[in-house]
Short mmCIF file of C-alpha atoms in Angstrom, two decimals:
data_model
loop_
_atom_site.label_atom_id
_atom_site.label_comp_id
_atom_site.label_asym_id
_atom_site.label_seq_id
_atom_site.Cartn_x
_atom_site.Cartn_y
_atom_site.Cartn_z
CA GLN Z 1 -15.60 -103.68 15.94
CA PHE Z 2 -13.58 -101.57 17.67
CA ALA Z 3 -9.94 -102.17 16.69
CA LEU Z 4 -11.56 -101.92 12.87
CA GLN Z 5 -12.52 -98.48 13.55
CA ILE Z 6 -8.76 -97.26 15.71
CA TYR Z 7 -7.28 -99.38 12.54
CA THR Z 8 -9.68 -97.28 9.98
CA THR Z 9 -8.31 -94.13 12.12
CA LYS Z 10 -4.79 -94.86 11.66
CA LEU Z 11 -5.12 -95.00 7.97
CA VAL Z 12 -7.30 -92.06 7.78
CA ILE Z 13 -4.45 -89.92 9.15
CA PHE Z 14 -1.74 -91.72 6.90
CA PHE Z 15 -3.14 -90.72 4.16
CA ASN Z 16 -4.43 -87.46 4.66
CA ILE Z 17 -1.44 -86.09 6.44
CA VAL Z 18 1.24 -88.26 5.92
CA ALA Z 19 0.99 -89.18 2.30
CA LEU Z 20 0.01 -85.94 1.29
CA GLY Z 21 3.05 -83.80 3.44
CA LEU Z 22 4.76 -86.19 2.23
CA ILE Z 23 3.76 -85.86 -1.32
CA ILE Z 24 4.46 -81.74 -1.19
CA LEU Z 25 7.78 -82.11 1.15
CA VAL Z 26 9.34 -83.91 -1.36
CA THR Z 27 7.85 -82.09 -4.26
CA LEU Z 28 8.47 -78.84 -2.73
CA VAL Z 29 12.13 -80.04 -1.99
CA PHE Z 30 13.39 -81.54 -4.84
CA PHE Z 31 11.70 -80.34 -8.18
CA LYS Z 32 11.67 -76.63 -9.75
CA GLY Z 33 9.21 -74.73 -12.43
CA HIS Z 34 7.00 -76.69 -14.82
CA LEU Z 35 8.64 -80.29 -13.24
CA ARG Z 36 7.01 -80.37 -10.31
CA VAL Z 37 3.69 -79.49 -12.06
CA SER Z 38 4.03 -82.49 -13.98
CA ILE Z 39 5.19 -84.30 -11.05
CA VAL Z 40 1.56 -83.12 -9.40
CA GLY Z 41 -0.54 -83.13 -11.80
CA TRP Z 42 0.36 -86.79 -12.50
CA ILE Z 43 0.07 -88.13 -8.78
CA CYS Z 44 -3.26 -86.07 -8.75
CA ALA Z 45 -4.32 -88.06 -12.24
CA ILE Z 46 -3.32 -91.62 -10.55
CA PHE Z 47 -5.38 -90.49 -7.75
CA SER Z 48 -8.42 -89.72 -9.53
CA VAL Z 49 -8.18 -92.99 -11.42
CA CYS Z 50 -7.80 -94.99 -8.38
CA VAL Z 51 -11.66 -92.93 -7.03
CA PHE Z 52 -12.92 -93.74 -10.20
CA ALA Z 53 -11.65 -97.52 -10.31
CA ALA Z 54 -12.65 -97.95 -6.47
CA PRO Z 55 -16.70 -99.04 -7.57
CA LEU Z 56 -15.46 -101.19 -9.69
CA SER Z 57 -13.61 -104.03 -7.46
CA ILE Z 58 -17.47 -104.98 -6.72
CA ILE Z 59 -18.40 -106.17 -10.55
CA ARG Z 60 -17.48 -109.64 -9.81
CA LEU Z 61 -19.32 -110.11 -7.11
CA VAL Z 62 -22.34 -108.64 -9.39
CA ILE Z 63 -21.32 -110.77 -11.88
CA LYS Z 64 -20.75 -114.22 -9.41
CA THR Z 65 -23.77 -112.90 -7.59
CA LYS Z 66 -26.04 -111.63 -10.55
CA SER Z 67 -27.64 -109.64 -8.19
CA VAL Z 68 -27.18 -105.52 -8.07
CA GLU Z 69 -28.20 -105.78 -4.89
CA TYR Z 70 -23.66 -104.51 -3.19
CA MET Z 71 -23.44 -101.86 -6.59
CA PRO Z 72 -25.89 -99.23 -6.31
CA PHE Z 73 -27.12 -97.56 -9.77
CA PRO Z 74 -27.25 -93.88 -8.22
CA LEU Z 75 -23.46 -94.13 -7.20
CA SER Z 76 -22.81 -95.39 -10.80
CA PHE Z 77 -24.62 -92.42 -12.40
CA PHE Z 78 -23.43 -89.78 -10.44
CA LEU Z 79 -19.75 -90.77 -10.79
CA THR Z 80 -20.30 -90.60 -14.61
CA LEU Z 81 -21.73 -87.20 -14.36
CA CYS Z 82 -18.87 -86.17 -12.50
CA ALA Z 83 -16.21 -87.61 -14.79
CA ILE Z 84 -17.56 -85.97 -17.89
CA THR Z 85 -18.21 -82.44 -15.61
CA TRP Z 86 -14.34 -82.63 -15.15
CA PHE Z 87 -13.32 -83.76 -18.59
CA LEU Z 88 -14.81 -80.70 -19.74
CA TYR Z 89 -13.42 -78.62 -17.32
CA GLY Z 90 -9.74 -79.73 -17.96
CA PHE Z 91 -10.47 -79.87 -21.96
CA SER Z 92 -11.62 -75.99 -21.69
CA LEU Z 93 -8.64 -74.96 -20.24
CA LYS Z 94 -6.46 -77.82 -22.13
CA ASP Z 95 -5.21 -79.57 -18.44
CA PHE Z 96 -4.76 -82.76 -19.16
CA TYR Z 97 -3.73 -83.85 -15.87
CA ILE Z 98 -7.78 -82.77 -14.84
CA ALA Z 99 -9.48 -84.33 -18.55
CA THR Z 100 -7.13 -87.36 -19.16
CA PRO Z 101 -8.67 -89.55 -15.78
CA ASN Z 102 -11.66 -88.54 -16.24
CA ILE Z 103 -12.15 -90.47 -19.89
CA LEU Z 104 -11.05 -93.33 -17.91
CA GLY Z 105 -14.12 -92.42 -15.12
CA PHE Z 106 -16.63 -91.54 -17.61
CA SER Z 107 -16.00 -95.30 -19.41
CA PHE Z 108 -15.96 -96.87 -15.70
CA GLY Z 109 -19.10 -95.61 -15.13
CA ILE Z 110 -20.96 -96.75 -18.57
CA THR Z 111 -19.55 -100.13 -17.70
CA GLN Z 112 -21.01 -99.98 -14.12
CA MET Z 113 -24.21 -98.36 -15.77
CA ILE Z 114 -24.34 -101.45 -18.34
CA LEU Z 115 -23.87 -103.92 -15.73
CA TYR Z 116 -26.44 -102.23 -13.91
CA LEU Z 117 -28.70 -102.84 -16.87
CA VAL Z 118 -28.33 -106.53 -17.39
CA TYR Z 119 -28.71 -107.83 -13.54
CA ARG Z 120 -31.01 -105.82 -12.13
CA GLY Z 121 -33.93 -108.38 -12.62
CA GLU Z 122 -31.83 -111.54 -11.81
CA THR Z 123 -32.25 -113.50 -9.29
CA LYS Z 124 -30.52 -112.57 -6.04
CA ALA Z 125 -27.91 -114.67 -4.53
CA LEU Z 126 -27.54 -114.72 -1.13
CA ILE Z 127 -23.25 -114.97 0.13
CA LEU Z 128 -23.21 -117.60 3.28
CA PRO Z 129 -20.16 -119.22 4.98
CA ASP Z 130 -19.87 -122.14 4.76
CA SER Z 131 -18.39 -124.79 7.60
CA ASN Z 132 -14.73 -124.45 5.94
CA ASN Z 133 -14.90 -120.94 5.53
CA LYS Z 134 -15.42 -120.57 1.66
CA VAL Z 135 -18.43 -118.81 0.27
CA GLN Z 136 -21.51 -120.44 -0.99
CA LEU Z 137 -24.13 -118.76 -2.82
CA GLU Z 138 -27.82 -119.70 -2.16
CA GLN Z 139 -30.63 -118.75 -5.21
CA PHE Z 140 -33.78 -116.49 -4.29
CA PRO Z 141 -36.44 -115.04 -6.15
CA ASN Z 142 -36.55 -111.74 -7.13
CA ALA Z 143 -38.83 -109.48 -5.19
CA ASN Z 144 -41.82 -110.26 -8.15
CA ASN Z 145 -42.03 -113.49 -7.10
CA VAL Z 146 -43.77 -113.92 -3.72
CA GLN Z 147 -42.13 -116.27 -1.99
CA GLN Z 148 -41.00 -116.56 1.74
CA SER Z 149 -38.73 -118.88 3.77
CA THR Z 150 -39.39 -118.88 7.78
CA VAL Z 151 -36.85 -117.85 9.16
CA ASN Z 152 -35.59 -118.93 13.51
CA GLN Z 153 -36.00 -116.11 16.65
CA ASN Z 154 -32.06 -115.41 16.40
CA GLN Z 155 -31.91 -115.47 12.73
CA GLU Z 156 -34.43 -112.73 12.65
CA GLY Z 157 -32.64 -111.07 15.84
CA ALA Z 158 -28.86 -111.44 13.65
CA MET Z 159 -30.77 -109.76 10.32
CA ASN Z 160 -32.31 -106.83 12.89
CA TYR Z 161 -28.36 -106.12 14.16
CA GLY Z 162 -26.58 -106.13 10.57
CA VAL Z 163 -25.39 -109.18 10.95
CA ALA Z 164 -26.97 -111.81 8.99
CA GLY Z 165 -23.73 -112.33 7.25
CA MET Z 166 -22.40 -114.96 10.48
CA ILE Z 167 -25.91 -116.70 10.12
CA SER Z 168 -24.92 -120.57 9.50
CA ASN Z 169 -26.98 -122.59 6.92
CA SER Z 170 -28.17 -124.76 9.51
CA GLN Z 171 -30.12 -121.69 10.77
CA VAL Z 172 -32.70 -121.40 7.65
CA VAL Z 173 -35.72 -123.19 8.38
CA PRO Z 174 -37.29 -123.68 4.81
CA SER Z 175 -40.84 -122.90 3.95
CA GLU Z 176 -43.11 -124.98 2.26
CA LEU Z 177 -43.30 -122.57 -0.53
CA ASN Z 178 -39.53 -122.72 -1.34
CA VAL Z 179 -39.22 -126.68 -0.77
#
């Protein structure tokens, strides 16, 4: 856990200081006038598309598990609103480095919201690692059904501390309702 925090901190420092400093240095030294504006505009447009495309990585998991548990609707909704707002701002200024990436942001946001609407009432699937480090899916009923399973003490304690993903299948004790 601590090593992951150090790695994340290094990435944040690298991207926020080193990469930004390198972009500023290269554009100031090697480019002048309108070409500099164009290059910085394209760099910003690429980063803007990356921001909107990042939540799309969860789509595969949503389709595979048939559950929107890992894709919160408010994130998709507000990213879409943000894209619309910035598109209108860029379009009003006739700044297509602002407007163009937000067209993609709008379409990505709509895609996520449609996916949410399609899978919101489906059964949830729990992703559990098996002994071969492969991932398998176990289907569980949605919140509308009142079925429960008995959980042993170790698993319950692990869930309280957020490490339920590390629990093997052999620790789950099914109740009569789920059999």
